[in-house]
Amino acid sequence: MSEMTTEILEQNLGKIVLVKLKGGKSLRGRLKGFDQHLNLVLEETEDTTEAENVKKLGLIIIRGDNVVLISPPPPR
Amino acid sequence: MSEMTTEILEQNLGKIVLVKLKGGKSLRGRLKGFDQHLNLVLEETEDTTEAENVKKLGLIIIRGDNVVLISPPPPR
Amino acid sequence: MSEMTTEILEQNLGKIVLVKLKGGKSLRGRLKGFDQHLNLVLEETEDTTEAENVKKLGLIIIRGDNVVLISPPPPR
Amino acid sequence: MSEMTTEILEQNLGKIVLVKLKGGKSLRGRLKGFDQHLNLVLEETEDTTEAENVKKLGLIIIRGDNVVLISPPPPR
Amino acid sequence: MSEMTTEILEQNLGKIVLVKLKGGKSLRGRLKGFDQHLNLVLEETEDTTEAENVKKLGLIIIRGDNVVLISPPPPR
Amino acid sequence: MSEMTTEILEQNLGKIVLVKLKGGKSLRGRLKGFDQHLNLVLEETEDTTEAENVKKLGLIIIRGDNVVLISPPPPR
Amino acid sequence: MSEMTTEILEQNLGKIVLVKLKGGKSLRGRLKGFDQHLNLVLEETEDTTEAENVKKLGLIIIRGDNVVLISPPPPR
């Protein structure tokens, strides 16, 4: 993992991130932790795959090999 | 696996967790064990993929490479 | 593989287990052997994917990377 | 690969085995060789995926990562 | 990763690149970083999979194993 | 790769082989080279996936992880 | 990668090659670089998947694990 990736993830600890998974699932949650495989820990997670049917998942561990992309919130 | 992941899983040993697998299967069971590949041992497991057709699976071993996410129960 | 996984599999040697594979196949057979990749040897195996069309497979070797989960029989 | 797997395959060298592959293909052929990745050499192979349309393949090398299961013939 | 790949990516740091992912997603964004697995950091990213429905993603981290191809902009 | 696989491939250098790939493609070509990953070099290759629409490909390099099986021609 | 593969690719540096990717995409471009994973650099690339709708891609980096086969042009 490049230093930049680590840096971006560290800067976003405690912030809401968008995570897209293989298979099309979209999640939105507060980033609590990560490792070099992009295994992620999110809290207050919502499955936002279907905009009209958001499901609360709360605290989750994501196995990194499912991750397509991670998007931090825009800076204000 | 990050220390945080290990810590979360250890805190949830003996508790009911939700596990989502590649291919769309959803399982709910009591976490008995895990390793660094996210191989999991669950007991009292139910396949909850179809809400109207929950199937009892009891004690199971899950091969970690099938795991998408693990969600511990909300704290009370 | 965690010690617990090894222990559970060892306790179930000679017993009937349910094995679910990637792609949806369900097998039921007597566990004769296993290794750390979850390569499995089953005997008296039946393909129970279609409940109304169970097929006898007898002795089989399963390549571990196909395994989703293994479920031992409930204790009596 | 467990010793048992090696032993079973060695006992079946020269015998007809059934091999199921990822993607659903079923093959039947005489086991001539194998290695620890379950790369297989079969001869007199038939593609039996469609029971009503068996195709002769003769001598083949199968790349092990395609193998789901191998079933030796029942003992007589 | 070949030296040429590294060189091309370095020359395009700060420039808009097109990235195609497994599963068919097309992204367009400014290349901020990369590593030897082709993990990428893009900013001002747009999901251009559907030409008539471009979605803004902003800053993203792409896990390299999802990448099919990367195309820098044509030189002027 | 087992010695037998190497031996069979070596014996078939310069001969027409059938290669089946993941995803269903069938190729037929003259085996010019191979390595331990089953990366293959074929010449005079034809894509025979559709029997009624054979396409000439000529000299090709096949990445080994796509190979399902290789079938040498029957001896005469 | 076998020496022969390296040799063929080196002989075709600067020449137009056809590349077929997993998922069915066909590309045609001038080979500028490659490495042992079959990561490729092509220039003047066209996406020729749909014969009636060729798209210009220009310079691209292809992640090697997507490659099914590479076909150099026929010698004249």
Coordinates of C-alpha atoms in Angstrom, one line a residue:
Chain A
M1 CA 0.0 0.0 0.0
S2 CA 1.5 3.3 -1.0
E3 CA 2.3 5.9 1.8
M4 CA -0.3 8.1 0.2
T5 CA -3.1 5.6 0.7
T6 CA -2.1 5.1 4.3
E7 CA -2.0 8.8 4.8
I8 CA -5.4 9.4 3.3
L9 CA -6.9 6.6 5.4
E10 CA -5.3 7.9 8.6
Q11 CA -6.6 11.4 7.9
N12 CA -10.1 10.0 7.6
L13 CA -10.1 7.9 10.7
G14 CA -13.3 8.9 12.5
K15 CA -14.9 10.3 9.4
I16 CA -17.7 9.0 7.2
V17 CA -16.4 7.2 4.1
L18 CA -18.1 5.6 1.1
V19 CA -16.9 2.0 0.3
K20 CA -17.9 0.2 -2.9
L21 CA -17.6 -3.6 -2.9
K22 CA -17.2 -6.2 -5.6
G23 CA -20.7 -7.4 -6.6
G24 CA -22.0 -3.8 -6.4
K25 CA -22.7 -3.3 -2.7
S26 CA -22.3 0.4 -1.5
L27 CA -21.6 1.0 2.2
R28 CA -21.3 4.3 4.1
G29 CA -19.8 4.4 7.5
R30 CA -17.4 6.0 10.0
L31 CA -13.8 4.6 9.4
K32 CA -12.4 3.1 12.6
G33 CA -9.5 1.1 11.4
F34 CA -7.8 -0.4 8.4
D35 CA -4.7 -2.5 7.6
Q36 CA -2.4 -3.0 4.5
H37 CA -4.9 -5.4 2.8
L38 CA -7.6 -2.8 3.0
N39 CA -9.4 -4.8 5.6
L40 CA -11.7 -2.1 7.1
V41 CA -13.5 -1.5 10.3
L42 CA -16.5 0.9 10.0
E43 CA -19.1 2.0 12.5
E44 CA -22.5 3.5 12.1
T45 CA -22.5 1.7 8.7
E46 CA -25.4 1.8 6.3
D47 CA -25.9 -0.4 3.2
T48 CA -26.8 2.3 0.7
T49 CA -26.8 0.0 -2.4
E50 CA -30.5 0.7 -2.9
A51 CA -31.1 4.4 -2.3
E52 CA -34.7 3.9 -1.4
N53 CA -33.9 1.0 1.0
V54 CA -31.0 1.9 3.2
K55 CA -30.2 -0.7 5.8
K56 CA -28.4 -0.1 9.1
L57 CA -25.4 -2.4 9.7
G58 CA -23.7 -0.6 12.6
L59 CA -20.2 -1.8 13.4
I60 CA -18.7 -4.0 10.7
I61 CA -15.4 -5.6 9.6
I62 CA -14.9 -5.7 5.8
R63 CA -12.5 -8.3 4.3
G64 CA -10.2 -6.2 2.1
D65 CA -10.3 -8.4 -0.9
N66 CA -14.0 -7.3 -1.5
V67 CA -13.1 -3.6 -1.7
V68 CA -13.2 -1.9 -5.1
L69 CA -12.8 1.7 -3.9
I70 CA -12.9 3.9 -0.8
S71 CA -14.0 7.5 -1.0
P72 CA -13.5 9.9 1.9
P73 CA -15.9 12.8 2.3
P74 CA -15.2 16.0 0.4
P75 CA -13.2 18.6 2.6
R76 CA -15.2 21.6 3.6
Chain B
M1 CA -5.4 -8.4 10.1
S2 CA -5.3 -5.2 12.0
E3 CA -5.1 -5.3 15.8
M4 CA -8.5 -3.6 15.8
T5 CA -10.1 -6.4 13.8
T6 CA -8.7 -9.0 16.2
E7 CA -9.8 -7.0 19.2
I8 CA -13.4 -6.6 17.9
L9 CA -13.6 -10.3 17.1
E10 CA -12.2 -11.3 20.5
Q11 CA -14.7 -9.0 22.2
N12 CA -17.5 -10.7 20.3
L13 CA -16.5 -14.3 21.1
G14 CA -19.7 -15.9 22.4
K15 CA -21.9 -13.3 20.9
I16 CA -24.3 -13.4 17.9
V17 CA -22.7 -11.9 14.8
L18 CA -24.0 -11.4 11.3
V19 CA -21.8 -12.7 8.4
K20 CA -22.3 -11.8 4.8
L21 CA -20.7 -14.1 2.2
K22 CA -19.7 -13.7 -1.4
G23 CA -22.7 -14.8 -3.6
G24 CA -25.1 -13.1 -1.3
K25 CA -25.6 -15.6 1.6
S26 CA -26.4 -14.1 5.0
L27 CA -25.6 -16.1 8.2
R28 CA -26.3 -15.3 11.8
G29 CA -24.6 -17.3 14.6
R30 CA -22.7 -17.2 17.8
L31 CA -18.9 -16.6 17.2
K32 CA -16.8 -19.4 18.6
G33 CA -13.5 -18.9 16.9
F34 CA -11.6 -17.1 14.1
D35 CA -8.1 -16.9 12.7
Q36 CA -6.1 -14.3 10.7
H37 CA -7.7 -15.4 7.3
L38 CA -11.2 -14.7 8.8
N39 CA -11.9 -18.4 8.8
L40 CA -14.8 -18.5 11.3
V41 CA -16.4 -21.0 13.6
L42 CA -20.1 -20.2 14.4
E43 CA -22.6 -22.1 16.5
E44 CA -26.4 -21.9 16.6
T45 CA -26.1 -20.6 13.0
E46 CA -29.0 -19.7 10.9
D47 CA -29.0 -19.0 7.1
T48 CA -31.0 -15.8 7.0
T49 CA -30.5 -15.1 3.3
E50 CA -34.3 -15.4 2.7
A51 CA -36.0 -13.7 5.6
E52 CA -39.1 -15.8 5.1
N53 CA -37.2 -19.1 5.0
V54 CA -34.6 -19.2 7.7
K55 CA -32.6 -22.4 7.8
K56 CA -30.9 -23.8 10.9
L57 CA -27.3 -24.8 10.2
G58 CA -26.0 -25.2 13.8
L59 CA -22.2 -25.4 14.2
I60 CA -20.3 -24.4 11.1
I61 CA -16.8 -23.6 9.9
I62 CA -16.7 -20.9 7.3
R63 CA -13.7 -20.6 4.9
G64 CA -12.5 -17.0 5.3
D65 CA -12.1 -16.2 1.6
N66 CA -15.9 -16.3 1.3
V67 CA -16.4 -13.6 3.9
V68 CA -17.5 -10.1 2.8
L69 CA -18.3 -8.6 6.1
I70 CA -18.8 -9.5 9.8
S71 CA -21.1 -7.4 11.9
P72 CA -21.2 -7.7 15.7
P73 CA -24.4 -7.0 17.5
P74 CA -25.1 -3.5 18.7
P75 CA -23.9 -2.8 22.2
R76 CA -26.7 -2.2 24.7
Chain C
M1 CA -6.4 -22.6 10.2
S2 CA -7.3 -21.9 13.8
E3 CA -6.8 -24.7 16.3
M4 CA -10.5 -24.7 16.9
T5 CA -11.2 -25.5 13.3
T6 CA -8.7 -28.4 13.4
E7 CA -10.2 -29.6 16.6
I8 CA -13.8 -29.5 15.3
L9 CA -12.8 -31.3 12.1
E10 CA -10.9 -34.0 14.1
Q11 CA -13.8 -34.6 16.4
N12 CA -16.0 -35.1 13.3
L13 CA -13.7 -37.6 11.5
G14 CA -16.0 -40.6 10.7
K15 CA -19.1 -38.5 11.1
I16 CA -21.5 -37.2 8.4
V17 CA -20.9 -33.5 7.6
L18 CA -22.6 -31.1 5.3
V19 CA -20.4 -29.2 2.9
K20 CA -21.5 -26.2 0.9
L21 CA -19.4 -25.2 -2.2
K22 CA -19.0 -22.1 -4.2
G23 CA -21.5 -22.1 -7.0
G24 CA -24.2 -23.5 -4.8
K25 CA -23.5 -27.2 -4.6
S26 CA -24.4 -29.0 -1.3
L27 CA -22.8 -32.3 -0.4
R28 CA -23.3 -34.6 2.5
G29 CA -20.8 -37.3 3.4
R30 CA -18.7 -39.0 6.0
L31 CA -15.5 -37.0 6.8
K32 CA -12.4 -39.1 6.2
G33 CA -9.7 -36.5 6.0
F34 CA -8.8 -32.9 5.7
D35 CA -5.8 -30.6 5.6
Q36 CA -5.0 -27.0 6.4
H37 CA -6.4 -25.7 3.0
L38 CA -9.7 -27.4 3.8
N39 CA -9.1 -30.0 1.1
L40 CA -11.5 -32.7 2.2
V41 CA -12.0 -36.4 1.8
L42 CA -15.6 -37.6 2.2
E43 CA -17.0 -41.1 1.7
E44 CA -20.7 -42.2 1.2
T45 CA -21.1 -38.7 -0.3
E46 CA -24.4 -37.5 -1.7
D47 CA -25.0 -34.4 -3.8
T48 CA -28.0 -32.9 -2.1
T49 CA -28.1 -29.7 -4.1
E50 CA -31.6 -30.6 -5.4
A51 CA -33.5 -32.2 -2.5
E52 CA -35.7 -34.1 -4.9
N53 CA -32.8 -35.4 -7.0
V54 CA -30.0 -36.6 -4.6
K55 CA -27.1 -38.1 -6.5
K56 CA -24.7 -40.7 -5.0
L57 CA -21.0 -39.7 -5.4
G58 CA -19.4 -42.2 -2.9
L59 CA -15.7 -41.4 -2.1
I60 CA -14.6 -37.9 -3.2
I61 CA -11.7 -35.5 -2.8
I62 CA -12.8 -31.8 -2.6
R63 CA -10.3 -29.1 -3.5
G64 CA -10.4 -26.7 -0.5
D65 CA -10.7 -23.5 -2.4
N66 CA -14.3 -24.5 -3.4
V67 CA -15.5 -24.9 0.2
V68 CA -17.8 -22.2 1.6
L69 CA -18.7 -23.9 4.8
I70 CA -18.6 -27.2 6.6
S71 CA -21.3 -28.2 9.1
P72 CA -20.9 -31.1 11.5
P73 CA -24.0 -32.9 12.6
P74 CA -25.7 -31.7 15.8
P75 CA -24.5 -33.6 18.9
R76 CA -27.1 -35.9 20.5
Chain D
M1 CA -2.4 -31.9 0.2
S2 CA -3.1 -34.3 3.0
E3 CA -1.4 -37.7 2.9
M4 CA -4.8 -39.3 2.6
T5 CA -5.5 -37.4 -0.6
T6 CA -2.2 -38.5 -2.1
E7 CA -2.9 -42.0 -1.0
I8 CA -6.3 -42.1 -2.5
L9 CA -5.1 -40.7 -5.8
E10 CA -2.1 -43.1 -5.9
Q11 CA -4.5 -46.1 -5.3
N12 CA -6.5 -44.9 -8.2
L13 CA -3.7 -44.4 -10.8
G14 CA -4.8 -46.4 -13.8
K15 CA -8.5 -46.4 -12.8
I16 CA -11.4 -44.4 -14.1
V17 CA -12.2 -41.3 -12.0
L18 CA -14.9 -38.7 -12.2
V19 CA -13.7 -35.1 -12.1
K20 CA -16.0 -32.1 -11.7
L21 CA -14.7 -28.7 -12.7
K22 CA -15.6 -25.1 -11.9
G23 CA -18.2 -23.9 -14.4
G24 CA -20.0 -27.2 -14.3
K25 CA -18.0 -29.5 -16.6
S26 CA -17.9 -33.2 -15.7
L27 CA -15.2 -35.4 -17.0
R28 CA -14.6 -39.1 -16.8
G29 CA -11.2 -40.6 -17.5
R30 CA -8.4 -42.9 -16.5
L31 CA -6.1 -41.2 -13.9
K32 CA -2.5 -41.2 -15.2
G33 CA -0.9 -38.6 -13.0
F34 CA -1.3 -35.8 -10.5
D35 CA 0.6 -33.3 -8.4
Q36 CA 0.1 -31.4 -5.2
H37 CA -1.9 -28.7 -6.9
L38 CA -4.3 -31.3 -8.2
N39 CA -3.1 -30.8 -11.7
L40 CA -4.3 -34.0 -13.3
V41 CA -3.4 -36.2 -16.3
L42 CA -6.3 -38.3 -17.6
E43 CA -6.5 -40.6 -20.6
E44 CA -9.5 -42.0 -22.4
T45 CA -11.3 -38.9 -21.1
E46 CA -14.9 -38.2 -22.0
D47 CA -16.7 -34.9 -21.3
T48 CA -19.9 -36.2 -19.7
T49 CA -21.4 -32.8 -18.8
E50 CA -24.3 -33.5 -21.1
A51 CA -25.4 -37.1 -20.6
E52 CA -27.0 -37.3 -24.0
N53 CA -23.9 -35.7 -25.8
V54 CA -20.7 -37.3 -24.4
K55 CA -17.6 -36.0 -26.2
K56 CA -14.3 -37.9 -26.5
L57 CA -11.3 -35.9 -25.3
G58 CA -8.7 -38.7 -25.0
L59 CA -5.5 -37.7 -23.2
I60 CA -5.8 -34.4 -21.3
I61 CA -3.9 -32.3 -18.8
I62 CA -6.2 -30.4 -16.3
R63 CA -5.0 -27.3 -14.5
G64 CA -5.6 -28.0 -10.9
D65 CA -7.3 -24.7 -10.0
N66 CA -10.3 -25.7 -12.1
V67 CA -11.0 -28.9 -10.1
V68 CA -13.9 -29.0 -7.7
L69 CA -13.9 -32.6 -6.8
I70 CA -12.4 -36.0 -7.8
S71 CA -14.4 -39.2 -7.3
P72 CA -12.7 -42.6 -7.7
P73 CA -14.8 -45.5 -8.8
P74 CA -16.6 -47.5 -6.1
P75 CA -14.6 -50.6 -4.9
R76 CA -16.0 -53.9 -6.0
Chain E
M1 CA 5.7 -3.7 -12.5
S2 CA 7.9 -2.8 -15.4
E3 CA 10.0 0.4 -15.2
M4 CA 8.0 1.7 -18.2
T5 CA 4.7 1.4 -16.3
T6 CA 6.2 3.3 -13.3
E7 CA 7.5 5.9 -15.6
I8 CA 4.2 6.4 -17.4
L9 CA 2.3 6.7 -14.2
E10 CA 4.9 9.1 -12.7
Q11 CA 4.7 11.3 -15.8
N12 CA 0.9 11.4 -15.4
L13 CA 0.8 12.4 -11.7
G14 CA -1.5 15.4 -11.5
K15 CA -3.1 14.6 -14.8
I16 CA -6.5 13.2 -15.7
V17 CA -6.5 9.5 -16.4
L18 CA -9.2 7.0 -17.5
V19 CA -9.4 3.8 -15.4
K20 CA -11.4 0.8 -16.4
L21 CA -12.3 -1.7 -13.6
K22 CA -13.4 -5.3 -13.6
G23 CA -17.2 -5.5 -13.8
G24 CA -17.3 -2.7 -16.3
K25 CA -17.0 0.5 -14.3
S26 CA -15.2 3.4 -16.0
L27 CA -13.7 6.2 -13.9
R28 CA -12.0 9.4 -14.8
G29 CA -9.9 11.4 -12.3
R30 CA -6.7 13.2 -11.5
L31 CA -3.9 10.7 -10.6
K32 CA -2.5 11.5 -7.2
G33 CA -0.7 8.3 -6.3
F34 CA -0.1 4.7 -7.1
D35 CA 2.0 1.7 -5.9
Q36 CA 3.3 -1.5 -7.4
H37 CA 0.0 -3.3 -7.1
L38 CA -1.7 -0.6 -9.1
N39 CA -3.5 0.6 -6.1
L40 CA -4.4 4.1 -7.2
V41 CA -5.4 7.4 -5.6
L42 CA -7.5 9.7 -7.8
E43 CA -9.0 13.0 -7.1
E44 CA -11.9 14.9 -8.8
T45 CA -13.0 11.4 -9.8
E46 CA -16.1 10.9 -11.9
D47 CA -17.8 7.6 -12.5
T48 CA -18.3 7.7 -16.3
T49 CA -19.7 4.2 -16.7
E50 CA -23.0 5.6 -18.0
A51 CA -22.2 8.5 -20.3
E52 CA -25.6 10.1 -19.6
N53 CA -25.4 9.7 -15.9
V54 CA -21.9 10.8 -14.7
K55 CA -21.5 10.6 -10.9
K56 CA -19.0 12.7 -8.9
L57 CA -16.9 10.6 -6.5
G58 CA -14.2 13.1 -5.6
L59 CA -11.1 11.7 -3.9
I60 CA -10.9 7.9 -4.1
I61 CA -8.6 5.0 -3.3
I62 CA -8.9 2.1 -5.8
R63 CA -7.7 -1.4 -4.8
G64 CA -5.4 -2.4 -7.6
D65 CA -6.8 -5.9 -8.2
N66 CA -9.9 -4.3 -9.6
V67 CA -8.0 -2.4 -12.3
V68 CA -8.2 -3.6 -15.9
L69 CA -6.5 -0.7 -17.6
I70 CA -5.2 2.8 -17.1
S71 CA -5.2 5.3 -19.9
P72 CA -3.3 8.6 -19.6
P73 CA -4.6 11.6 -21.6
P74 CA -3.3 12.0 -25.1
P75 CA -0.3 14.4 -25.3
R76 CA -1.0 17.8 -26.9
Chain F
M1 CA 3.7 -29.2 -12.3
S2 CA 4.2 -33.0 -12.2
E3 CA 7.0 -34.5 -14.3
M4 CA 4.3 -36.3 -16.3
T5 CA 2.7 -33.0 -17.3
T6 CA 6.1 -31.7 -18.4
E7 CA 6.8 -34.9 -20.3
I8 CA 3.5 -34.9 -22.1
L9 CA 3.9 -31.3 -23.1
E10 CA 7.4 -31.9 -24.3
Q11 CA 6.4 -34.8 -26.4
N12 CA 3.8 -32.6 -28.0
L13 CA 6.0 -29.7 -28.9
G14 CA 5.4 -29.0 -32.6
K15 CA 2.1 -30.9 -32.6
I16 CA -1.5 -29.6 -32.7
V17 CA -3.1 -29.5 -29.3
L18 CA -6.6 -28.5 -28.2
V19 CA -6.8 -25.9 -25.3
K20 CA -9.9 -25.1 -23.4
L21 CA -10.0 -21.8 -21.5
K22 CA -12.1 -20.5 -18.6
G23 CA -15.1 -18.7 -20.0
G24 CA -15.6 -21.5 -22.6
K25 CA -13.2 -20.5 -25.4
S26 CA -11.7 -23.5 -27.4
L27 CA -8.4 -23.1 -29.2
R28 CA -6.5 -25.4 -31.5
G29 CA -2.9 -24.7 -32.4
R30 CA 0.6 -26.1 -32.7
L31 CA 2.4 -26.1 -29.3
K32 CA 5.6 -24.1 -29.5
G33 CA 6.4 -23.5 -25.8
F34 CA 5.1 -23.7 -22.3
D35 CA 6.3 -23.0 -18.7
Q36 CA 5.4 -24.3 -15.2
H37 CA 2.4 -22.0 -14.9
L38 CA 1.0 -23.5 -18.1
N39 CA 1.6 -20.2 -20.0
L40 CA 1.5 -21.5 -23.6
V41 CA 2.8 -20.4 -26.9
L42 CA 0.8 -21.8 -29.9
E43 CA 1.2 -21.1 -33.6
E44 CA -1.3 -21.6 -36.5
T45 CA -3.9 -21.1 -33.8
E46 CA -7.6 -21.2 -34.5
D47 CA -10.4 -20.2 -32.2
T48 CA -12.8 -23.1 -32.6
T49 CA -15.3 -22.1 -29.9
E50 CA -18.0 -21.8 -32.6
A51 CA -17.6 -24.8 -34.9
E52 CA -19.4 -22.9 -37.8
N53 CA -17.3 -19.8 -37.3
V54 CA -13.6 -20.7 -36.8
K55 CA -11.3 -17.7 -36.5
K56 CA -7.6 -17.7 -37.4
L57 CA -5.4 -16.3 -34.6
G58 CA -2.0 -17.4 -35.8
L59 CA 0.8 -17.1 -33.2
I60 CA -0.5 -16.5 -29.6
I61 CA 0.7 -16.4 -26.0
I62 CA -1.8 -17.7 -23.5
R63 CA -1.6 -16.6 -19.9
G64 CA -1.7 -19.9 -18.0
D65 CA -4.3 -19.0 -15.4
N66 CA -6.9 -19.1 -18.1
V67 CA -6.2 -22.7 -19.1
V68 CA -8.8 -25.4 -18.1
L69 CA -7.3 -28.3 -20.0
I70 CA -4.9 -29.2 -22.7
S71 CA -5.5 -32.1 -25.0
P72 CA -2.7 -33.5 -27.2
P73 CA -3.8 -35.2 -30.4
P74 CA -4.5 -38.9 -30.3
P75 CA -1.4 -41.0 -31.3
R76 CA -1.6 -42.9 -34.6
Chain G
M1 CA 7.3 -16.7 -17.9
S2 CA 9.1 -18.9 -20.4
E3 CA 12.1 -17.6 -22.3
M4 CA 10.1 -18.1 -25.5
T5 CA 7.3 -15.8 -24.3
T6 CA 9.8 -13.1 -23.4
E7 CA 11.5 -13.6 -26.8
I8 CA 8.2 -13.3 -28.7
L9 CA 7.2 -10.2 -26.8
E10 CA 10.6 -8.6 -27.3
Q11 CA 10.5 -9.3 -31.1
N12 CA 7.1 -7.6 -31.2
L13 CA 8.0 -4.4 -29.3
G14 CA 6.9 -1.5 -31.6
K15 CA 4.5 -3.8 -33.5
I16 CA 0.7 -4.0 -33.4
V17 CA -0.6 -6.9 -31.3
L18 CA -4.0 -8.2 -30.5
V19 CA -4.8 -8.6 -26.8
K20 CA -7.9 -10.5 -25.5
L21 CA -9.0 -9.8 -21.9
K22 CA -11.1 -11.7 -19.4
G23 CA -14.7 -10.5 -19.8
G24 CA -14.4 -10.5 -23.5
K25 CA -12.7 -7.2 -24.4
S26 CA -10.5 -7.2 -27.4
L27 CA -7.8 -4.6 -27.8
R28 CA -5.4 -3.8 -30.7
G29 CA -2.3 -1.6 -30.1
R30 CA 1.4 -1.1 -30.5
L31 CA 3.4 -3.0 -27.9
K32 CA 5.6 -0.6 -26.0
G33 CA 6.5 -2.6 -22.9
F34 CA 5.7 -5.7 -20.8
D35 CA 6.9 -7.4 -17.6
Q36 CA 6.9 -11.0 -16.2
H37 CA 3.2 -10.7 -15.0
L38 CA 2.2 -9.8 -18.6
N39 CA 1.4 -6.3 -17.5
L40 CA 1.4 -4.5 -20.9
V41 CA 2.0 -1.0 -22.2
L42 CA 0.3 -0.4 -25.5
E43 CA 0.0 2.8 -27.6
E44 CA -2.4 3.7 -30.4
T45 CA -4.7 1.3 -28.8
E46 CA -8.2 0.6 -30.1
D47 CA -11.0 -1.3 -28.3
T48 CA -12.1 -3.6 -31.1
T49 CA -14.6 -5.6 -29.0
E50 CA -17.4 -4.4 -31.2
A51 CA -16.2 -4.5 -34.8
E52 CA -18.8 -1.9 -35.8
N53 CA -17.9 0.4 -32.9
V54 CA -14.1 0.7 -32.5
K55 CA -13.1 3.1 -29.7
K56 CA -9.7 4.9 -29.6
L57 CA -7.9 4.5 -26.2
G58 CA -4.4 5.7 -27.1
L59 CA -1.7 4.9 -24.6
I60 CA -2.8 2.3 -22.0
I61 CA -1.4 0.2 -19.2
I62 CA -3.0 -3.2 -18.9
R63 CA -2.9 -5.1 -15.5
G64 CA -1.5 -8.5 -16.5
D65 CA -4.0 -10.6 -14.6
N66 CA -6.7 -9.5 -17.1
V67 CA -4.9 -10.9 -20.1
V68 CA -6.2 -14.1 -21.7
L69 CA -4.0 -14.1 -24.8
I70 CA -1.7 -11.9 -26.8
S71 CA -1.3 -12.4 -30.6
P72 CA 1.5 -10.7 -32.5
P73 CA 0.8 -9.8 -36.2
P74 CA 1.5 -12.5 -38.8
P75 CA 5.1 -12.1 -40.3
R76 CA 5.1 -10.9 -43.9

